[in-house]
């Protein structure tokens, strides 16, 4: 079986998977629907957040909620704040 030059799928540790689940529950517990669709990736306690929310407040809330967790070492917040288009006249 030839495996050279094939993309590798990084394996996540059990603790990373557990932390991902804890973060997901923490964001869902805020009651803001916009935070339930955030993409979360964890590697060795470093958390990557991606997605789109409706306000800077929600972006900041996601980051603060995750940073307050003891197992989180660092947060990379790539959440984008969507801006509504112009109102039709």
CSV table of N, CA, C and O in Angstrom, one decimal:
chain,number,residue,atom,x,y,z
A,1,UNK,N,0.8,-1.2,0.0
A,1,UNK,CA,0.0,0.0,0.0
A,1,UNK,C,0.9,1.2,0.0
A,1,UNK,O,1.8,1.4,0.8
A,2,UNK,N,0.7,2.1,-1.0
A,2,UNK,CA,1.5,3.3,-1.1
A,2,UNK,C,0.8,4.5,-0.4
A,2,UNK,O,-0.3,4.8,-0.8
A,3,UNK,N,1.5,5.1,0.6
A,3,UNK,CA,0.9,6.2,1.3
A,3,UNK,C,1.7,7.5,1.1
A,3,UNK,O,1.3,8.5,1.6
A,4,UNK,N,2.8,7.4,0.3
A,4,UNK,CA,3.5,8.7,0.1
A,4,UNK,C,2.7,9.6,-0.7
A,4,UNK,O,1.9,9.3,-1.6
A,5,UNK,N,2.9,10.9,-0.4
A,5,UNK,CA,2.2,12.0,-1.1
A,5,UNK,C,0.7,12.0,-1.0
A,5,UNK,O,0.0,12.5,-1.9
A,6,UNK,N,0.2,11.4,0.0
A,6,UNK,CA,-1.2,11.3,0.2
A,6,UNK,C,-1.5,12.3,1.4
A,6,UNK,O,-0.8,12.4,2.4
A,7,UNK,N,-2.6,13.0,1.3
A,7,UNK,CA,-3.0,13.9,2.5
A,7,UNK,C,-3.3,13.1,3.7
A,7,UNK,O,-3.9,12.0,3.6
A,8,UNK,N,-2.8,13.6,4.8
A,8,UNK,CA,-3.0,12.9,6.1
A,8,UNK,C,-4.1,13.6,6.8
A,8,UNK,O,-4.2,14.8,6.8
A,9,UNK,N,-5.0,12.8,7.5
A,9,UNK,CA,-6.0,13.3,8.3
A,9,UNK,C,-5.5,13.4,9.7
A,9,UNK,O,-5.2,12.3,10.3
A,10,UNK,N,-5.4,14.6,10.3
A,10,UNK,CA,-4.9,14.7,11.7
A,10,UNK,C,-5.8,14.0,12.6
A,10,UNK,O,-7.1,14.2,12.6
A,11,UNK,N,-5.3,13.2,13.5
A,11,UNK,CA,-6.1,12.6,14.5
A,11,UNK,C,-6.2,13.5,15.7
A,11,UNK,O,-5.2,14.0,16.2
A,12,UNK,N,-7.4,13.6,16.3
A,12,UNK,CA,-7.5,14.4,17.5
A,12,UNK,C,-7.6,13.5,18.7
A,12,UNK,O,-8.1,12.5,18.7
A,13,UNK,N,-6.9,14.0,19.8
A,13,UNK,CA,-6.9,13.2,21.0
A,13,UNK,C,-8.3,13.2,21.6
A,13,UNK,O,-9.2,14.0,21.4
A,14,UNK,N,-8.4,12.3,22.5
A,14,UNK,CA,-9.7,12.2,23.3
A,14,UNK,C,-10.0,13.4,24.1
A,14,UNK,O,-11.1,13.9,24.1
A,15,UNK,N,-8.9,14.0,24.7
A,15,UNK,CA,-9.1,15.3,25.5
A,15,UNK,C,-9.5,16.4,24.5
A,15,UNK,O,-10.4,17.3,25.0
A,16,UNK,N,-9.0,16.5,23.3
A,16,UNK,CA,-9.4,17.5,22.4
A,16,UNK,C,-10.9,17.3,22.0
A,16,UNK,O,-11.7,18.3,21.9
A,17,UNK,N,-11.3,16.1,21.8
A,17,UNK,CA,-12.7,15.8,21.4
A,17,UNK,C,-13.6,16.2,22.6
A,17,UNK,O,-14.7,16.7,22.4
A,18,UNK,N,-13.2,15.9,23.8
A,18,UNK,CA,-14.0,16.2,25.0
A,18,UNK,C,-14.2,17.7,25.1
A,18,UNK,O,-15.2,18.2,25.4
A,19,UNK,N,-13.0,18.4,24.9
A,19,UNK,CA,-13.1,19.9,25.1
A,19,UNK,C,-13.9,20.5,24.0
A,19,UNK,O,-14.7,21.5,24.2
A,20,UNK,N,-13.9,20.0,22.8
A,20,UNK,CA,-14.8,20.4,21.7
A,20,UNK,C,-16.2,20.3,22.1
A,20,UNK,O,-17.0,21.3,21.9
A,21,UNK,N,-16.6,19.2,22.7
A,21,UNK,CA,-18.0,19.0,23.2
A,21,UNK,C,-18.4,20.0,24.3
A,21,UNK,O,-19.5,20.5,24.3
A,22,UNK,N,-17.4,20.2,25.2
A,22,UNK,CA,-17.7,21.1,26.3
A,22,UNK,C,-17.9,22.6,25.8
A,22,UNK,O,-18.8,23.3,26.2
A,23,UNK,N,-17.1,22.9,24.8
A,23,UNK,CA,-17.2,24.3,24.2
A,23,UNK,C,-18.5,24.4,23.5
A,23,UNK,O,-19.2,25.4,23.6
A,24,UNK,N,-18.9,23.4,22.7
A,24,UNK,CA,-20.2,23.4,22.0
A,24,UNK,C,-21.3,23.6,23.0
A,24,UNK,O,-22.2,24.4,22.8
A,25,UNK,N,-21.3,22.9,24.1
A,25,UNK,CA,-22.4,23.0,25.1
A,25,UNK,C,-22.4,24.4,25.8
A,25,UNK,O,-23.4,25.0,26.0
A,26,UNK,N,-21.2,24.9,26.0
A,26,UNK,CA,-21.1,26.2,26.6
A,26,UNK,C,-21.6,27.3,25.7
A,26,UNK,O,-22.3,28.2,26.2
A,27,UNK,N,-21.3,27.2,24.4
A,27,UNK,CA,-21.9,28.2,23.5
A,27,UNK,C,-23.4,28.1,23.3
A,27,UNK,O,-24.1,29.1,23.2
A,28,UNK,N,-23.9,26.8,23.3
A,28,UNK,CA,-25.3,26.6,23.2
A,28,UNK,C,-26.1,27.1,24.5
A,28,UNK,O,-27.2,27.6,24.4
A,29,UNK,N,-25.4,27.1,25.6
A,29,UNK,CA,-26.0,27.5,26.9
A,29,UNK,C,-26.2,29.0,27.0
A,29,UNK,O,-27.0,29.4,27.9
A,30,UNK,N,-25.6,29.8,26.1
A,30,UNK,CA,-25.8,31.2,26.1
A,30,UNK,C,-27.2,31.6,25.7
A,30,UNK,O,-27.7,32.7,26.1
A,31,UNK,N,-27.9,30.7,25.0
A,31,UNK,CA,-29.2,31.1,24.5
A,31,UNK,C,-29.3,31.8,23.2
A,31,UNK,O,-30.3,32.1,22.7
A,32,UNK,N,-28.1,32.2,22.7
A,32,UNK,CA,-28.0,32.9,21.4
A,32,UNK,C,-27.9,31.9,20.2
A,32,UNK,O,-26.9,31.1,20.2
A,33,UNK,N,-28.9,31.8,19.4
A,33,UNK,CA,-28.9,30.8,18.3
A,33,UNK,C,-27.7,31.0,17.4
A,33,UNK,O,-27.2,30.0,16.8
A,34,UNK,N,-27.2,32.2,17.2
A,34,UNK,CA,-26.1,32.5,16.3
A,34,UNK,C,-24.8,31.8,16.8
A,34,UNK,O,-23.9,31.5,15.9
A,35,UNK,N,-24.7,31.5,18.0
A,35,UNK,CA,-23.5,30.8,18.5
A,35,UNK,C,-23.5,29.3,18.4
A,35,UNK,O,-22.5,28.6,18.6
A,36,UNK,N,-24.7,28.7,18.0
A,36,UNK,CA,-24.8,27.3,17.9
A,36,UNK,C,-24.2,26.8,16.5
A,36,UNK,O,-24.0,25.6,16.4
A,37,UNK,N,-24.0,27.7,15.6
A,37,UNK,CA,-23.5,27.2,14.3
A,37,UNK,C,-22.0,27.5,14.1
A,37,UNK,O,-21.4,27.4,13.0
A,38,UNK,N,-21.3,27.9,15.2
A,38,UNK,CA,-19.9,28.2,15.1
A,38,UNK,C,-19.1,26.9,14.9
A,38,UNK,O,-19.4,25.9,15.6
A,39,UNK,N,-18.1,26.9,14.0
A,39,UNK,CA,-17.3,25.7,13.8
A,39,UNK,C,-16.2,25.8,14.9
A,39,UNK,O,-15.5,26.8,15.1
A,40,UNK,N,-15.9,24.7,15.5
A,40,UNK,CA,-15.0,24.6,16.6
A,40,UNK,C,-14.0,23.5,16.3
A,40,UNK,O,-14.3,22.3,16.0
A,41,UNK,N,-12.7,23.8,16.4
A,41,UNK,CA,-11.6,22.8,16.2
A,41,UNK,C,-10.7,23.0,17.4
A,41,UNK,O,-10.3,24.1,17.7
A,42,UNK,N,-10.2,21.9,18.0
A,42,UNK,CA,-9.3,22.0,19.2
A,42,UNK,C,-8.1,21.1,18.9
A,42,UNK,O,-8.3,20.0,18.5
A,43,UNK,N,-6.9,21.7,19.2
A,43,UNK,CA,-5.7,20.9,19.1
A,43,UNK,C,-4.8,21.3,20.3
A,43,UNK,O,-4.4,22.4,20.4
A,44,UNK,N,-4.6,20.3,21.1
A,44,UNK,CA,-3.8,20.5,22.3
A,44,UNK,C,-4.1,21.8,23.1
A,44,UNK,O,-3.3,22.5,23.5
A,45,UNK,N,-5.4,22.0,23.3
A,45,UNK,CA,-5.9,23.1,24.1
A,45,UNK,C,-6.0,24.4,23.4
A,45,UNK,O,-6.4,25.4,24.0
A,46,UNK,N,-5.6,24.4,22.1
A,46,UNK,CA,-5.7,25.6,21.3
A,46,UNK,C,-7.0,25.5,20.5
A,46,UNK,O,-7.2,24.5,19.9
A,47,UNK,N,-7.9,26.5,20.6
A,47,UNK,CA,-9.2,26.5,20.1
A,47,UNK,C,-9.3,27.4,18.9
A,47,UNK,O,-8.9,28.6,18.9
A,48,UNK,N,-9.9,26.9,17.8
A,48,UNK,CA,-10.1,27.7,16.6
A,48,UNK,C,-11.6,27.8,16.4
A,48,UNK,O,-12.3,26.8,16.3
A,49,UNK,N,-12.0,29.0,16.3
A,49,UNK,CA,-13.5,29.3,16.1
A,49,UNK,C,-13.7,30.0,14.7
A,49,UNK,O,-12.9,30.9,14.4
A,50,UNK,N,-14.6,29.5,14.0
A,50,UNK,CA,-14.9,30.0,12.7
A,50,UNK,C,-16.5,30.0,12.5
A,50,UNK,O,-17.2,29.2,13.1
A,51,UNK,N,-16.9,31.0,11.7
A,51,UNK,CA,-18.3,31.0,11.4
A,51,UNK,C,-18.7,32.5,11.2
A,51,UNK,O,-17.9,33.4,11.1
A,52,UNK,N,-20.0,32.7,11.1
A,52,UNK,CA,-20.6,34.1,10.9
A,52,UNK,C,-21.6,34.3,12.0
A,52,UNK,O,-22.5,33.5,12.3
A,53,UNK,N,-21.6,35.5,12.6
A,53,UNK,CA,-22.6,35.9,13.6
A,53,UNK,C,-23.1,37.3,13.2
A,53,UNK,O,-22.5,38.0,12.3
A,54,UNK,N,-24.2,37.7,13.8
A,54,UNK,CA,-24.8,39.0,13.4
A,54,UNK,C,-24.3,40.2,14.1
A,54,UNK,O,-24.6,41.3,13.7
A,55,UNK,N,-23.5,40.1,15.1
A,55,UNK,CA,-23.0,41.2,15.8
A,55,UNK,C,-21.6,41.0,16.4
A,55,UNK,O,-21.2,39.8,16.7
A,56,UNK,N,-20.9,42.1,16.6
A,56,UNK,CA,-19.6,42.0,17.3
A,56,UNK,C,-19.7,41.5,18.7
A,56,UNK,O,-18.9,40.8,19.2
A,57,UNK,N,-20.9,41.8,19.3
A,57,UNK,CA,-21.2,41.3,20.7
A,57,UNK,C,-21.1,39.8,20.7
A,57,UNK,O,-20.5,39.2,21.6
A,58,UNK,N,-21.7,39.1,19.7
A,58,UNK,CA,-21.8,37.7,19.7
A,58,UNK,C,-20.4,37.1,19.5
A,58,UNK,O,-20.0,36.1,20.1
A,59,UNK,N,-19.6,37.7,18.6
A,59,UNK,CA,-18.3,37.3,18.3
A,59,UNK,C,-17.4,37.3,19.6
A,59,UNK,O,-16.7,36.4,20.0
A,60,UNK,N,-17.5,38.5,20.3
A,60,UNK,CA,-16.8,38.6,21.6
A,60,UNK,C,-17.3,37.7,22.7
A,60,UNK,O,-16.5,37.1,23.4
A,61,UNK,N,-18.6,37.5,22.7
A,61,UNK,CA,-19.2,36.5,23.7
A,61,UNK,C,-18.6,35.1,23.5
A,61,UNK,O,-18.3,34.5,24.5
A,62,UNK,N,-18.6,34.7,22.3
A,62,UNK,CA,-18.0,33.4,22.0
A,62,UNK,C,-16.6,33.2,22.5
A,62,UNK,O,-16.2,32.3,23.2
A,63,UNK,N,-15.8,34.2,22.2
A,63,UNK,CA,-14.4,34.2,22.7
A,63,UNK,C,-14.2,34.2,24.2
A,63,UNK,O,-13.5,33.4,24.7
A,64,UNK,N,-15.0,35.1,24.8
A,64,UNK,CA,-14.9,35.2,26.3
A,64,UNK,C,-15.4,33.9,27.0
A,64,UNK,O,-14.8,33.4,27.9
A,65,UNK,N,-16.5,33.3,26.5
A,65,UNK,CA,-17.0,32.1,27.0
A,65,UNK,C,-16.0,30.9,26.9
A,65,UNK,O,-15.8,30.1,27.8
A,66,UNK,N,-15.3,30.9,25.8
A,66,UNK,CA,-14.3,29.8,25.5
A,66,UNK,C,-13.0,30.1,26.4
A,66,UNK,O,-12.5,29.2,27.0
A,67,UNK,N,-12.6,31.3,26.4
A,67,UNK,CA,-11.3,31.6,27.1
A,67,UNK,C,-11.5,31.4,28.6
A,67,UNK,O,-10.5,31.2,29.3
A,68,UNK,N,-12.7,31.4,29.2
A,68,UNK,CA,-12.9,31.3,30.6
A,68,UNK,C,-12.8,29.8,31.0
A,68,UNK,O,-12.8,29.5,32.2
A,69,UNK,N,-12.6,28.9,30.1
A,69,UNK,CA,-12.5,27.5,30.4
A,69,UNK,C,-11.1,27.1,30.7
A,69,UNK,O,-10.1,27.5,30.1
A,70,UNK,N,-11.0,26.3,31.8
A,70,UNK,CA,-9.6,26.0,32.3
A,70,UNK,C,-8.7,25.3,31.4
A,70,UNK,O,-7.5,25.4,31.4
A,71,UNK,N,-9.3,24.4,30.5
A,71,UNK,CA,-8.4,23.6,29.6
A,71,UNK,C,-8.0,24.3,28.4
A,71,UNK,O,-7.3,23.8,27.6
A,72,UNK,N,-8.5,25.5,28.2
A,72,UNK,CA,-8.2,26.3,26.9
A,72,UNK,C,-7.0,27.1,27.1
A,72,UNK,O,-6.8,27.9,28.1
A,73,UNK,N,-6.0,26.9,26.3
A,73,UNK,CA,-4.7,27.6,26.3
A,73,UNK,C,-4.7,28.9,25.5
A,73,UNK,O,-4.2,29.9,25.9
A,74,UNK,N,-5.4,28.8,24.3
A,74,UNK,CA,-5.4,30.0,23.4
A,74,UNK,C,-6.6,29.8,22.5
A,74,UNK,O,-7.0,28.7,22.2
A,75,UNK,N,-7.1,31.0,22.1
A,75,UNK,CA,-8.3,31.0,21.2
A,75,UNK,C,-7.9,31.8,19.9
A,75,UNK,O,-7.4,32.9,20.0
A,76,UNK,N,-8.2,31.2,18.8
A,76,UNK,CA,-8.0,31.9,17.5
A,76,UNK,C,-9.4,32.2,17.0
A,76,UNK,O,-10.2,31.2,16.6
A,77,UNK,N,-9.8,33.4,17.1
A,77,UNK,CA,-11.2,33.8,16.8
A,77,UNK,C,-11.3,34.3,15.3
A,77,UNK,O,-11.0,35.5,15.1
A,78,UNK,N,-11.7,33.5,14.4
A,78,UNK,CA,-11.9,33.8,13.0
A,78,UNK,C,-13.4,34.0,12.7
A,78,UNK,O,-13.8,33.9,11.5
A,79,UNK,N,-14.2,34.3,13.7
A,79,UNK,CA,-15.6,34.5,13.5
A,79,UNK,C,-15.8,35.8,12.7
A,79,UNK,O,-15.2,36.8,13.1
A,80,UNK,N,-16.7,35.8,11.7
A,80,UNK,CA,-16.9,37.0,10.9
A,80,UNK,C,-18.3,37.6,11.3
A,80,UNK,O,-19.2,36.9,11.5
A,81,UNK,N,-18.3,38.9,11.5
A,81,UNK,CA,-19.5,39.6,11.8
A,81,UNK,C,-20.2,40.0,10.4
A,81,UNK,O,-19.6,40.7,9.6
A,82,UNK,N,-21.4,39.5,10.2
A,82,UNK,CA,-22.1,39.8,9.0
A,82,UNK,C,-22.7,41.2,9.1
A,82,UNK,O,-23.2,41.6,10.2
A,83,UNK,N,-22.7,41.9,8.1
A,83,UNK,CA,-23.4,43.3,8.1
A,83,UNK,C,-24.6,43.2,7.2
A,83,UNK,O,-24.5,42.7,6.1
A,84,UNK,N,-25.7,43.6,7.7
A,84,UNK,CA,-26.9,43.5,6.9
A,84,UNK,C,-26.9,44.4,5.7
A,84,UNK,O,-26.2,45.5,5.8
A,85,UNK,N,-27.5,44.0,4.6
A,85,UNK,CA,-27.5,44.9,3.4
A,85,UNK,C,-28.4,46.1,3.6
A,85,UNK,O,-29.1,46.2,4.6
A,86,UNK,N,-28.4,47.0,2.6
A,86,UNK,CA,-29.2,48.2,2.7
A,86,UNK,C,-30.7,47.8,2.7
A,86,UNK,O,-31.1,46.8,2.1
A,87,UNK,N,-31.5,48.6,3.4
A,87,UNK,CA,-32.9,48.4,3.5
A,87,UNK,C,-33.5,48.8,2.1
A,87,UNK,O,-33.2,49.9,1.6
A,88,UNK,N,-34.4,48.0,1.6
A,88,UNK,CA,-35.1,48.4,0.3
A,88,UNK,C,-36.0,49.6,0.6
A,88,UNK,O,-36.6,49.7,1.7
A,89,UNK,N,-36.1,50.5,-0.4
A,89,UNK,CA,-37.0,51.7,-0.2
A,89,UNK,C,-38.4,51.4,-0.8
A,89,UNK,O,-38.6,50.7,-1.7
